[in-house]
Short mmCIF file of C-alpha atoms in Angstrom, two decimals:
data_model
loop_
_atom_site.label_atom_id
_atom_site.label_comp_id
_atom_site.label_asym_id
_atom_site.label_seq_id
_atom_site.Cartn_x
_atom_site.Cartn_y
_atom_site.Cartn_z
CA MET V 229 0.00 0.00 0.00
CA THR V 230 1.18 3.49 -0.82
CA ALA V 231 -0.53 6.46 0.75
CA ASP V 232 -0.68 10.18 0.63
CA ARG V 233 -3.40 12.39 2.06
CA ALA V 234 -4.82 12.79 -1.44
CA GLY V 235 -5.69 9.14 -1.70
CA PRO V 236 -4.39 5.75 -0.54
CA VAL V 237 -3.41 3.18 -3.17
CA VAL V 238 -3.78 -0.55 -2.51
CA ASP V 239 -2.86 -3.49 -4.72
CA THR V 240 -5.56 -6.12 -5.33
CA PRO V 241 -5.18 -9.41 -7.23
CA TYR V 242 -6.52 -7.71 -10.38
CA GLY V 243 -4.85 -4.30 -10.19
CA ALA V 244 -4.21 -1.30 -7.96
CA VAL V 245 -7.01 0.95 -6.68
CA ARG V 246 -6.93 4.49 -5.34
CA GLY V 247 -9.38 5.46 -2.61
CA ARG V 248 -10.11 8.62 -0.65
CA TYR V 249 -9.52 9.81 2.89
CA GLU V 250 -12.82 10.88 4.39
CA ARG V 251 -13.02 12.08 8.01
CA GLY V 252 -9.85 10.21 8.89
CA VAL V 253 -10.88 6.93 7.25
CA ALA V 254 -9.66 5.43 3.97
CA VAL V 255 -12.58 4.59 1.65
CA PHE V 256 -12.46 2.53 -1.55
CA ARG V 257 -15.65 2.24 -3.59
CA GLY V 258 -16.72 0.29 -6.65
CA ILE V 259 -13.92 -2.31 -6.71
CA PRO V 260 -14.91 -5.15 -9.07
CA TYR V 261 -14.75 -8.62 -7.54
CA ALA V 262 -16.21 -10.35 -10.62
CA ALA V 263 -16.76 -9.58 -14.29
CA PRO V 264 -19.96 -7.85 -15.49
CA PRO V 265 -22.70 -10.56 -15.45
CA PHE V 266 -24.16 -9.71 -18.85
CA GLY V 267 -23.74 -10.80 -22.46
CA PRO V 268 -22.49 -14.41 -22.51
CA ARG V 269 -22.15 -14.34 -18.69
CA ARG V 270 -25.83 -13.54 -18.08
CA PHE V 271 -27.52 -16.07 -15.74
CA ARG V 272 -24.15 -17.84 -15.37
CA PRO V 273 -21.92 -18.20 -12.29
CA PRO V 274 -19.62 -15.22 -11.68
CA GLU V 275 -16.23 -15.08 -13.39
CA PRO V 276 -13.10 -13.21 -12.23
CA PRO V 277 -12.87 -9.56 -13.27
CA HIS V 278 -10.57 -8.50 -16.07
CA PRO V 279 -7.22 -7.28 -14.67
CA TRP V 280 -6.38 -3.63 -15.31
CA ASP V 281 -3.16 -1.70 -15.76
CA GLY V 282 -2.23 1.36 -13.78
CA VAL V 283 -4.24 2.59 -10.81
CA ARG V 284 -8.05 2.33 -10.96
CA ASP V 285 -10.00 5.14 -9.33
CA ALA V 286 -12.14 3.85 -6.44
CA GLY V 287 -13.71 7.12 -5.37
CA SER V 288 -17.34 6.46 -6.31
CA PHE V 289 -19.87 3.69 -5.81
CA GLY V 290 -19.96 1.24 -8.69
CA PRO V 291 -23.06 0.31 -10.69
CA THR V 292 -25.93 -1.28 -8.79
CA ALA V 293 -27.57 -4.51 -9.89
CA PRO V 294 -30.69 -4.18 -12.09
CA LYS V 295 -33.79 -3.82 -9.89
CA PRO V 296 -37.28 -2.35 -10.06
CA PRO V 297 -37.96 0.72 -7.91
CA TYR V 298 -39.91 0.49 -4.68
CA SER V 299 -43.60 1.29 -4.94
CA GLU V 300 -44.57 4.77 -3.86
CA ALA V 301 -45.88 3.43 -0.55
CA PHE V 302 -42.54 1.82 0.36
CA ALA V 303 -40.33 4.51 -1.18
CA HIS V 304 -41.77 6.86 1.46
CA TYR V 305 -39.81 4.85 4.06
CA LEU V 306 -36.94 3.17 2.18
CA SER V 307 -34.23 4.57 -0.10
CA ASP V 308 -32.69 2.57 -2.94
CA PRO V 309 -30.30 4.58 -5.14
CA VAL V 310 -29.52 3.44 -8.67
CA VAL V 311 -26.05 3.70 -10.22
CA PRO V 312 -26.24 2.78 -13.92
CA GLY V 313 -23.78 0.45 -15.63
CA ASP V 314 -23.04 -3.24 -16.26
CA ASP V 315 -20.10 -3.68 -13.87
CA CYS V 316 -22.42 -4.26 -10.90
CA LEU V 317 -20.46 -7.00 -9.13
CA ASN V 318 -18.40 -4.62 -7.03
CA LEU V 319 -17.62 -3.89 -3.41
CA ASN V 320 -16.52 -1.09 -1.09
CA VAL V 321 -14.00 -0.97 1.76
CA TRP V 322 -13.78 1.42 4.72
CA THR V 323 -10.58 1.01 6.73
CA PRO V 324 -8.81 3.08 9.39
CA GLU V 325 -5.37 1.75 8.50
CA PRO V 326 -4.78 0.40 4.97
CA GLY V 327 -1.76 -1.88 4.94
CA PRO V 328 -0.93 -5.50 5.83
CA ALA V 329 0.46 -4.72 9.29
CA ALA V 330 -2.87 -3.67 10.82
CA ARG V 331 -4.64 -7.09 10.97
CA LEU V 332 -7.96 -5.57 12.05
CA PRO V 333 -11.27 -7.45 12.36
CA VAL V 334 -13.39 -7.40 9.20
CA LEU V 335 -17.17 -7.11 8.82
CA VAL V 336 -18.64 -8.00 5.41
CA TRP V 337 -22.13 -6.52 4.92
CA LEU V 338 -24.86 -8.10 2.76
CA HIS V 339 -27.82 -5.77 2.19
CA GLY V 340 -31.47 -6.78 2.33
CA GLY V 341 -34.33 -6.09 -0.05
CA ALA V 342 -36.17 -9.40 -0.57
CA LEU V 343 -33.44 -10.46 -3.06
CA THR V 344 -35.03 -8.02 -5.54
CA ARG V 345 -33.92 -4.57 -4.33
CA GLY V 346 -31.20 -2.82 -2.34
CA SER V 347 -27.51 -2.12 -2.87
CA SER V 348 -24.32 -1.20 -1.05
CA ALA V 349 -24.85 2.44 -2.06
CA VAL V 350 -27.73 3.01 0.40
CA PRO V 351 -26.45 5.87 2.61
CA VAL V 352 -27.61 4.10 5.79
CA TYR V 353 -24.86 1.49 5.15
CA ASP V 354 -21.97 3.96 5.25
CA GLY V 355 -19.06 2.14 6.89
CA HIS V 356 -17.28 5.12 8.42
CA ALA V 357 -18.31 4.41 12.03
CA PHE V 358 -17.10 0.80 11.89
CA ALA V 359 -13.71 1.90 10.52
CA ARG V 360 -13.56 4.72 13.08
CA ASP V 361 -13.98 2.06 15.78
CA GLY V 362 -11.31 -0.31 14.44
CA VAL V 363 -13.27 -2.64 12.13
CA VAL V 364 -12.68 -2.89 8.38
CA LEU V 365 -16.14 -2.70 6.76
CA VAL V 366 -16.79 -4.28 3.35
CA SER V 367 -20.13 -3.91 1.58
CA LEU V 368 -21.04 -5.41 -1.79
CA ASN V 369 -23.57 -5.67 -4.60
CA TYR V 370 -24.88 -8.95 -5.98
CA ARG V 371 -27.37 -9.93 -8.67
CA LEU V 372 -31.03 -9.55 -7.72
CA GLY V 373 -34.44 -10.78 -8.81
CA VAL V 374 -34.67 -12.96 -11.88
CA GLU V 375 -31.04 -12.17 -12.80
CA GLY V 376 -29.80 -13.55 -9.49
CA TYR V 377 -32.44 -16.02 -8.32
CA GLY V 378 -34.49 -17.10 -11.31
CA LEU V 379 -34.71 -20.87 -11.66
CA PHE V 380 -34.20 -22.13 -15.22
CA PRO V 381 -33.65 -25.55 -16.82
CA ASP V 382 -30.66 -24.25 -18.83
CA ALA V 383 -28.69 -22.33 -16.15
CA PRO V 384 -27.25 -23.03 -12.68
CA ALA V 385 -29.39 -22.01 -9.70
CA ASN V 386 -28.58 -19.25 -7.23
CA PRO V 387 -26.23 -17.01 -9.26
CA GLY V 388 -26.78 -14.16 -6.78
CA LEU V 389 -25.62 -16.37 -3.92
CA ARG V 390 -22.66 -17.42 -6.03
CA ASP V 391 -21.82 -13.73 -6.45
CA GLN V 392 -21.74 -13.35 -2.67
CA LEU V 393 -19.44 -16.36 -2.35
CA ALA V 394 -17.13 -14.89 -4.99
CA ALA V 395 -17.02 -11.62 -3.05
CA LEU V 396 -16.29 -13.46 0.19
CA ARG V 397 -13.41 -15.28 -1.49
CA TRP V 398 -12.12 -11.93 -2.78
CA VAL V 399 -12.23 -10.53 0.75
CA HIS V 400 -10.43 -13.53 2.20
CA ALA V 401 -7.66 -13.25 -0.40
CA SER V 402 -7.36 -9.46 -0.58
CA ILE V 403 -8.42 -7.82 2.66
CA ALA V 404 -5.01 -7.99 4.37
CA ALA V 405 -3.73 -5.32 1.96
CA PHE V 406 -6.53 -3.03 3.23
CA GLY V 407 -5.64 -3.61 6.89
CA GLY V 408 -7.98 -6.52 7.59
CA ASP V 409 -7.35 -9.90 9.18
CA PRO V 410 -8.59 -12.71 6.87
CA ASP V 411 -8.86 -14.99 9.91
CA ARG V 412 -11.34 -12.63 11.62
CA ILE V 413 -14.07 -12.15 9.03
CA THR V 414 -17.60 -11.56 10.28
CA LEU V 415 -20.35 -11.97 7.69
CA ALA V 416 -23.32 -9.77 8.58
CA GLY V 417 -26.65 -9.04 6.92
CA GLN V 418 -30.26 -8.06 7.42
CA SER V 419 -33.43 -9.60 6.00
CA ALA V 420 -32.53 -11.17 2.62
CA GLY V 421 -28.89 -10.50 3.48
CA ALA V 422 -29.24 -12.58 6.65
CA ILE V 423 -31.01 -15.37 4.75
CA SER V 424 -28.07 -15.34 2.33
CA ILE V 425 -25.63 -15.60 5.23
CA GLY V 426 -27.44 -18.67 6.54
CA ALA V 427 -26.91 -20.33 3.16
CA LEU V 428 -23.29 -19.18 2.87
CA ILE V 429 -22.08 -20.36 6.26
CA ALA V 430 -23.75 -23.72 5.56
CA ALA V 431 -22.21 -23.99 2.07
CA PRO V 432 -19.36 -26.51 1.74
CA GLN V 433 -17.47 -24.04 -0.49
CA ALA V 434 -17.45 -21.37 2.24
CA GLN V 435 -16.17 -23.44 5.14
CA GLY V 436 -13.15 -21.77 6.72
CA LEU V 437 -13.82 -18.36 5.16
CA VAL V 438 -15.95 -16.95 8.01
CA ARG V 439 -15.17 -16.72 11.73
CA ARG V 440 -18.42 -15.09 12.86
CA ALA V 441 -21.85 -14.29 11.46
CA VAL V 442 -24.65 -11.83 12.24
CA LEU V 443 -28.18 -12.73 11.11
CA GLN V 444 -30.53 -9.77 11.64
CA SER V 445 -34.22 -10.28 10.78
CA GLY V 446 -33.60 -13.22 8.49
CA PRO V 447 -33.20 -16.97 9.21
CA PRO V 448 -31.36 -19.67 7.30
CA GLU V 449 -33.88 -21.07 4.83
CA ALA V 450 -34.41 -22.47 1.35
CA ALA V 451 -37.35 -21.46 -0.83
CA GLU V 452 -39.55 -24.06 -2.47
CA ARG V 453 -38.29 -24.66 -5.98
CA ASP V 454 -41.82 -24.69 -7.35
CA LYS V 455 -42.51 -21.31 -5.77
CA VAL V 456 -39.55 -19.79 -7.62
CA ARG V 457 -40.49 -21.59 -10.83
CA ARG V 458 -44.00 -20.13 -10.63
CA MET V 459 -42.51 -16.66 -10.43
CA VAL V 460 -40.41 -17.32 -13.54
CA ARG V 461 -43.39 -18.82 -15.37
CA ARG V 462 -45.54 -15.79 -14.51
CA MET V 463 -42.92 -13.54 -16.06
CA ALA V 464 -42.55 -15.80 -19.09
CA THR V 465 -46.33 -15.78 -19.67
CA ARG V 466 -46.44 -11.99 -19.56
CA LEU V 467 -43.45 -11.76 -21.90
CA LYS V 468 -44.78 -14.52 -24.19
CA ILE V 469 -41.45 -16.36 -24.17
CA PRO V 470 -40.24 -19.78 -22.95
CA ALA V 471 -39.26 -19.98 -19.27
CA THR V 472 -35.56 -20.45 -20.12
CA ALA V 473 -32.45 -18.45 -19.34
CA GLU V 474 -31.70 -18.18 -23.05
CA ALA V 475 -35.09 -16.59 -23.75
CA PHE V 476 -34.92 -14.26 -20.74
CA ALA V 477 -31.42 -13.11 -21.72
CA ALA V 478 -32.80 -11.79 -25.00
CA VAL V 479 -35.38 -9.54 -23.31
CA ASP V 480 -34.77 -5.81 -22.91
CA ARG V 481 -33.55 -5.20 -19.37
CA ASP V 482 -36.06 -2.47 -18.49
CA LEU V 483 -38.95 -4.57 -19.79
CA LEU V 484 -37.71 -7.50 -17.70
CA LEU V 485 -37.69 -5.34 -14.57
CA ARG V 486 -41.19 -4.01 -15.19
CA THR V 487 -42.47 -7.54 -15.76
CA GLN V 488 -40.75 -8.77 -12.61
CA ALA V 489 -42.30 -6.00 -10.53
CA GLU V 490 -45.79 -6.81 -11.81
CA ALA V 491 -45.43 -10.58 -11.42
CA GLY V 492 -44.16 -10.23 -7.85
CA ARG V 493 -46.60 -7.58 -6.69
CA LEU V 494 -48.15 -9.76 -3.99
CA SER V 495 -44.98 -11.56 -2.89
CA SER V 496 -44.83 -9.97 0.56
CA PRO V 497 -43.81 -11.89 3.70
CA VAL V 498 -47.42 -11.78 4.93
CA LEU V 499 -49.07 -12.90 1.69
CA GLY V 500 -46.45 -15.38 0.52
CA GLY V 501 -47.01 -16.28 -3.09
CA PRO V 502 -44.47 -16.83 -5.85
CA ALA V 503 -41.20 -15.06 -5.13
CA PHE V 504 -37.49 -15.35 -5.70
CA GLY V 505 -35.43 -17.18 -3.12
CA ILE V 506 -32.39 -19.32 -2.50
CA VAL V 507 -33.09 -22.94 -3.47
CA VAL V 508 -31.45 -26.26 -2.72
CA ASP V 509 -29.33 -26.94 -5.80
CA GLY V 510 -27.13 -29.92 -4.90
CA ASP V 511 -24.03 -27.75 -5.11
CA ILE V 512 -23.57 -24.51 -3.18
CA VAL V 513 -26.81 -25.29 -1.29
CA PRO V 514 -26.75 -29.09 -0.96
CA ARG V 515 -29.53 -29.16 1.66
CA ASP V 516 -31.81 -26.80 3.55
CA PRO V 517 -29.41 -24.38 5.33
CA LEU V 518 -31.28 -24.46 8.64
CA GLU V 519 -31.08 -28.24 8.70
CA ALA V 520 -27.39 -28.15 7.78
CA LEU V 521 -26.67 -25.72 10.62
CA THR V 522 -28.82 -27.40 13.29
CA GLU V 523 -28.44 -31.07 12.41
CA GLY V 524 -25.09 -31.22 10.60
CA ASP V 525 -21.53 -30.07 11.14
CA ALA V 526 -21.63 -26.97 8.93
CA ALA V 527 -19.97 -23.87 10.40
CA ARG V 528 -19.43 -25.50 13.78
CA GLY V 529 -16.66 -23.04 14.71
CA VAL V 530 -18.65 -19.94 13.71
CA ASP V 531 -19.94 -17.62 16.46
CA LEU V 532 -23.47 -16.31 15.86
CA LEU V 533 -25.22 -13.05 16.69
CA LEU V 534 -28.95 -13.40 16.01
CA GLY V 535 -31.51 -10.60 16.22
CA TRP V 536 -34.90 -9.31 15.20
CA THR V 537 -37.06 -6.25 15.81
CA ARG V 538 -40.07 -6.38 18.09
CA ASP V 539 -42.55 -5.32 15.40
CA GLU V 540 -40.99 -6.64 12.19
CA TYR V 541 -44.36 -6.95 10.45
CA ARG V 542 -45.24 -3.27 10.66
CA LEU V 543 -43.01 -2.39 7.72
CA TRP V 544 -44.87 -5.02 5.69
CA LEU V 545 -48.34 -3.78 6.66
CA VAL V 546 -48.20 -0.05 7.43
CA PRO V 547 -47.22 1.25 3.95
CA GLY V 548 -50.30 1.75 1.81
CA GLY V 549 -52.70 1.35 4.74
CA LEU V 550 -52.55 -2.45 4.83
CA MET V 551 -52.91 -2.60 8.64
CA ASP V 552 -56.43 -1.21 8.37
CA HIS V 553 -57.21 -3.41 5.39
CA VAL V 554 -56.19 -6.59 7.27
CA ASP V 555 -58.34 -5.50 10.22
CA ARG V 556 -61.34 -5.16 7.92
CA LEU V 557 -60.78 -8.62 6.46
CA GLY V 558 -60.90 -10.12 9.97
CA PRO V 559 -61.46 -13.92 9.83
CA VAL V 560 -60.27 -14.10 6.21
CA ALA V 561 -56.95 -12.52 7.19
CA LEU V 562 -56.55 -14.86 10.18
CA ALA V 563 -57.32 -17.91 8.05
CA GLY V 564 -54.83 -16.70 5.46
CA ALA V 565 -52.19 -16.31 8.18
CA MET V 566 -52.88 -19.88 9.35
CA ALA V 567 -52.24 -21.15 5.83
CA ARG V 568 -49.15 -18.97 5.47
CA CYS V 569 -47.77 -20.29 8.76
CA HIS V 570 -49.01 -23.90 8.44
CA CYS V 571 -50.70 -23.80 11.82
CA GLY V 572 -54.11 -24.71 13.20
CA HIS V 573 -56.78 -22.63 14.90
CA GLU V 574 -55.31 -22.95 18.38
CA VAL V 575 -52.29 -20.80 17.57
CA PRO V 576 -54.15 -17.59 16.66
CA ARG V 577 -56.62 -18.30 19.48
CA GLY V 578 -53.69 -18.50 21.88
CA TYR V 579 -52.25 -15.25 20.60
CA ARG V 580 -55.64 -13.62 21.14
CA ALA V 581 -55.74 -14.88 24.71
CA LEU V 582 -52.22 -13.63 25.43
CA HIS V 583 -52.88 -10.23 23.79
CA PRO V 584 -56.58 -9.53 24.31
CA GLY V 585 -56.38 -5.92 23.14
CA ALA V 586 -54.49 -6.59 19.92
CA ARG V 587 -55.90 -5.74 16.50
CA THR V 588 -56.39 -8.49 13.94
CA ALA V 589 -53.52 -7.03 11.91
CA GLU V 590 -51.25 -7.24 14.96
CA ILE V 591 -52.16 -10.89 15.55
CA VAL V 592 -51.60 -11.72 11.87
CA GLY V 593 -48.32 -9.80 11.84
CA GLN V 594 -46.97 -11.48 14.96
CA LEU V 595 -47.99 -14.92 13.69
CA VAL V 596 -46.09 -14.39 10.45
CA THR V 597 -43.10 -12.81 12.23
CA ASP V 598 -42.82 -15.74 14.64
CA HIS V 599 -43.21 -18.29 11.84
CA LEU V 600 -40.67 -16.66 9.52
CA LEU V 601 -38.12 -15.29 12.01
CA ARG V 602 -38.32 -16.01 15.71
CA ARG V 603 -39.01 -19.74 15.56
CA PRO V 604 -36.17 -20.63 13.15
CA LEU V 605 -33.70 -18.28 14.89
CA HIS V 606 -34.60 -19.81 18.25
CA ARG V 607 -34.06 -23.24 16.71
CA LEU V 608 -30.64 -22.17 15.44
CA ALA V 609 -29.62 -20.76 18.84
CA ASP V 610 -30.87 -23.92 20.60
CA ALA V 611 -28.60 -26.00 18.37
CA ARG V 612 -25.55 -23.85 19.17
CA PRO V 613 -25.54 -22.95 22.88
CA GLY V 614 -22.48 -21.13 24.15
CA SER V 615 -21.57 -19.62 20.78
CA SER V 616 -24.87 -17.85 19.98
CA TYR V 617 -25.99 -14.45 21.23
CA VAL V 618 -29.58 -13.28 20.76
CA TYR V 619 -31.17 -9.83 20.95
CA GLU V 620 -34.40 -7.98 20.21
CA PHE V 621 -34.45 -4.38 18.97
CA ALA V 622 -37.44 -2.79 20.69
CA TRP V 623 -37.17 0.99 20.21
CA PRO V 624 -40.27 2.32 18.37
CA SER V 625 -39.99 4.76 15.47
CA SER V 626 -41.34 8.23 16.12
CA LEU V 627 -43.34 7.92 12.88
CA PRO V 628 -46.98 6.83 13.20
CA ASP V 629 -47.75 3.09 13.49
CA LEU V 630 -44.28 1.79 12.56
CA GLY V 631 -43.25 0.70 16.04
CA ALA V 632 -39.98 -1.24 16.15
CA CYS V 633 -40.39 -2.33 12.54
CA HIS V 634 -38.28 -4.28 10.07
CA ALA V 635 -35.04 -2.42 9.09
CA LEU V 636 -35.47 0.31 11.73
CA GLU V 637 -32.37 -0.86 13.59
CA LEU V 638 -29.95 -0.33 10.68
CA GLY V 639 -29.31 3.36 11.31
CA PHE V 640 -28.32 2.38 14.86
CA VAL V 641 -26.10 -0.50 13.70
CA PHE V 642 -24.14 1.73 11.31
CA ASP V 643 -24.34 4.88 13.49
CA THR V 644 -25.94 6.69 10.55
CA GLY V 645 -29.09 7.87 12.28
CA ASP V 646 -28.43 11.46 11.23
CA VAL V 647 -28.61 10.81 7.49
CA PRO V 648 -31.97 11.64 5.86
CA GLU V 649 -32.39 8.06 4.63
CA SER V 650 -32.38 6.78 8.22
CA ARG V 651 -34.88 9.40 9.35
CA LYS V 652 -37.31 8.27 6.62
CA LEU V 653 -37.93 5.20 8.81
CA ALA V 654 -36.95 6.32 12.32
CA GLY V 655 -38.24 9.88 12.30
CA GLU V 656 -36.52 12.44 14.51
CA GLY V 657 -35.01 12.00 17.91
CA GLY V 658 -33.45 8.52 17.85
CA PRO V 659 -31.60 8.12 21.17
CA ARG V 660 -27.83 8.52 20.95
CA GLU V 661 -27.39 6.05 23.81
CA LEU V 662 -29.15 3.29 21.89
CA CYS V 663 -26.96 3.93 18.87
CA ASP V 664 -23.85 3.55 21.05
CA VAL V 665 -25.20 0.29 22.47
CA MET V 666 -26.31 -1.24 19.16
CA HIS V 667 -23.29 -0.23 17.10
CA GLY V 668 -20.95 -1.05 19.97
CA ALA V 669 -22.35 -4.58 20.29
CA TRP V 670 -21.69 -5.30 16.59
CA VAL V 671 -18.16 -3.85 16.87
CA ARG V 672 -17.36 -5.98 19.92
CA PHE V 673 -18.80 -9.09 18.28
CA ALA V 674 -16.71 -8.58 15.13
CA ALA V 675 -13.59 -8.00 17.21
CA THR V 676 -14.01 -10.65 19.93
CA GLY V 677 -17.06 -12.82 19.27
CA ASP V 678 -18.81 -11.44 22.39
CA PRO V 679 -21.31 -8.56 21.96
CA GLY V 680 -21.38 -7.90 25.70
CA TRP V 681 -24.11 -10.11 27.18
CA GLN V 682 -24.82 -13.70 28.16
CA SER V 683 -24.56 -16.33 25.45
CA TRP V 684 -27.51 -18.59 24.68
CA ASP V 685 -28.19 -21.48 27.06
CA GLY V 686 -31.15 -23.35 28.52
CA SER V 687 -32.50 -20.17 30.11
CA ARG V 688 -32.86 -18.62 26.60
CA PRO V 689 -31.42 -15.15 27.35
CA VAL V 690 -32.46 -12.39 24.93
CA ARG V 691 -30.90 -8.94 25.19
CA ILE V 692 -33.60 -6.26 24.87
CA LEU V 693 -32.32 -3.07 23.21
CA GLY V 694 -34.91 -0.29 23.32
CA ASP V 695 -36.01 2.62 25.48
CA GLY V 696 -33.92 2.88 28.63
CA ALA V 697 -30.99 0.71 29.63
CA PRO V 698 -30.51 -2.64 27.89
CA TYR V 699 -31.56 -5.66 29.90
CA THR V 700 -31.65 -9.43 29.52
CA ALA V 701 -35.00 -11.22 29.48
CA HIS V 702 -35.01 -14.98 29.81
CA GLY V 703 -37.36 -16.66 27.38
CA PRO V 704 -39.35 -13.56 26.30
CA ARG V 705 -42.45 -14.53 24.32
CA ASP V 706 -41.79 -18.22 24.90
CA ARG V 707 -45.51 -18.52 25.66
CA GLU V 708 -46.34 -17.65 22.07
CA LEU V 709 -43.72 -19.97 20.64
CA ALA V 710 -44.94 -22.80 22.87
CA LEU V 711 -48.33 -22.58 21.15
CA TRP V 712 -46.72 -23.77 17.92
CA THR V 713 -45.29 -26.87 19.63
CA ALA V 714 -48.65 -27.75 21.13
CA ASP V 715 -50.34 -27.15 17.78
CA ALA V 716 -47.92 -29.47 16.00
CA ALA V 717 -48.60 -32.17 18.59
CA GLN V 718 -52.32 -31.93 17.79
CA GLU V 719 -51.57 -32.07 14.04
CA SER V 720 -53.60 -28.88 13.57
CA VAL V 721 -56.98 -30.55 14.25
CA PRO V 722 -59.66 -27.92 15.03
CA VAL V 723 -61.05 -27.97 18.55
CA GLY V 724 -63.92 -30.43 18.78
CA GLY V 725 -63.22 -31.65 15.27
CA ALA V 726 -65.48 -28.98 13.77
CA PRO V 727 -64.59 -27.89 10.25
CA PRO V 728 -63.60 -24.25 9.66
CA ALA V 729 -66.37 -21.86 8.75
CA ARG V 730 -67.30 -21.84 5.08
CA GLY V 731 -65.21 -19.35 3.12
CA THR V 732 -62.39 -19.25 5.69
CA GLU V 733 -60.57 -22.46 4.75
CA PRO V 734 -56.86 -21.53 4.86
CA ALA V 735 -56.03 -22.09 1.17
CA SER V 736 -59.08 -20.25 -0.12
CA ALA V 737 -58.52 -17.50 2.43
CA VAL V 738 -55.04 -16.84 1.10
CA ARG V 739 -56.41 -16.57 -2.43
CA ARG V 740 -59.18 -14.20 -1.28
CA LEU V 741 -56.70 -12.12 0.69
CA ARG V 742 -54.43 -11.74 -2.33
CA ARG V 743 -57.36 -10.87 -4.60
CA THR V 744 -58.64 -8.18 -2.27
CA MET V 745 -55.17 -6.68 -1.95
CA ARG V 746 -54.37 -6.80 -5.65
CA ALA V 747 -55.60 -3.25 -6.21
CA ARG V 748 -54.03 -1.89 -3.03
CA PRO V 749 -50.82 0.22 -3.19
CA HIS V 750 -47.89 -1.75 -1.78
#
C-alpha cells in the first residue's frame, strides 16, 4: 500500500485501486470482484474480473444490480439509489489503517431487499463508524431478482448467492492489503442478506472463510423450488417467451424489470405467493441451510449473533394502509395467516388470549413474524448454545404506526441515524445512547465474538435493546412460541373436530386475501 493524504493506493489481485480519505478513514468504492454478469455471462456463475493496468480510481460507488424501484408506498420509508452500468459485481472498503500490518477485524455486509432490491450504495450502510472504531467494513452488490435467483432448466441455480461467495473469497484473499485480518471475518446481513448468510455459512465451499456471522431479521432457509419456478413462469407468460435463461437473456432489461415488478406484486412476507429465493441446488446449497446448521456439522466453529425487531411486520403492513385493510378482512386474514404459517386454529386463538387488546392485523403480523423469524432463529440458537448471542431491537420509530419495525435498527447499527435516509424510517429524535449500544455490540462481536451479554443457554437469554438501559429477558415470548409446539402435537386438528367456517378455509382464504389486496398500493 502506498498512501498520501490525497488518496491511498492498494494493490488487489486484479490491479491497484486508489481510494479517498474521508473524516480520517480510507474509503475505496466500486472495486470489481467479478466480471460484469451480462452478455455471454448472463444467468451464469460469476467469473473473475478482467485485470487492469495502472491505478483504478475507487472514489465512487460502482453500478448497482438491475432492480425495479420500490412502490410509492414503500419509497416513502426506504431509499434505494440506482447507479447505472453493467459492472455491478463490485464492493466497497472502509478502513482506518490500509496496509498489511494492521490485521484488524473485518465485517462484510450483505444488504437486504427481498433479493429483488437494495444495494451497497444506500447511505444508511456507510461504513465510516465501523472503521472509526477499528473494524474494516466491506459492503457489496450482488445480482437480484430474476437475474440472481431465477430458476431455469438451462442455467445453474442461485447465481446471486454465487456472487456473494465470490465476493467473500475476494475478501479472504485481498483484505489484508486493506488492513484486515482474513482470519477474523464476520459476515453480517439483514433480511434477505441474513437469509443469504445462513446459506453461505452452511455452504461446503465457504467453510473456513468466516469466523463469525450476524443474522438480523432473516433466518437460514431455502425457498420451495416450485414457488420460484411459478414466479419465472408468470414472467414468461407476460413476456410470451419460454421460461428459459436463453429466452430471458434476449429480453430488454427495463422490460424485464417491469415484468418482474408486476409478477411479484403480492410476494410480501405476509401474503407469501411466488417469489425469488435461495433454493437447494445440490451444489452450493446441498440441503436446507437451517437443517445443515442445526443437524449437521456446517460452520461449527462460527460464532453467531442473532436478532430481530419487536414489530418486524409493521413495515410489511403499514405502507399503503394495509394494517387497516387486514383489520377489515378479519377472519379471512386470520385464516390466510394460518395457511401462510401452516398452523391450526389454536395458535391464533392462543395469541388472542395472550394479547386480548391486539388488533387483527397485529395478531396476523406477529404470527407471520414468529413463523418466519423467531421460531427458526430460536431453533438455530438452541442447536448452538455457548456460541450464539440473541437480541431484540425494541425501540419504536417516532413515525406513526411503525413501532420497532423491520429495518429500523440499521441506522443504529451503522451509526448513521443522522442521514436523511435513516430518518425516513426512524423519524426524529433517535436516542444517541441506543446507537452507542447497538453499534458497539456489533463492533465488539466482530472483534471478539462477544457482543457484551450472556450467550444462549437453557434459560434462553435475549438482550432487549430499546427505550432505557438494555436488559436481559429470559425466554421472552416463549408462551407464544410454545403454542406452535402444542399445535404441531395436535396435528392442527380444530377444537372439537369442527370444520372451519365456510369461506375461511386456509387455502381459499389466502387466495381471497391476495385478490382483495391486488388493487391496493404496496
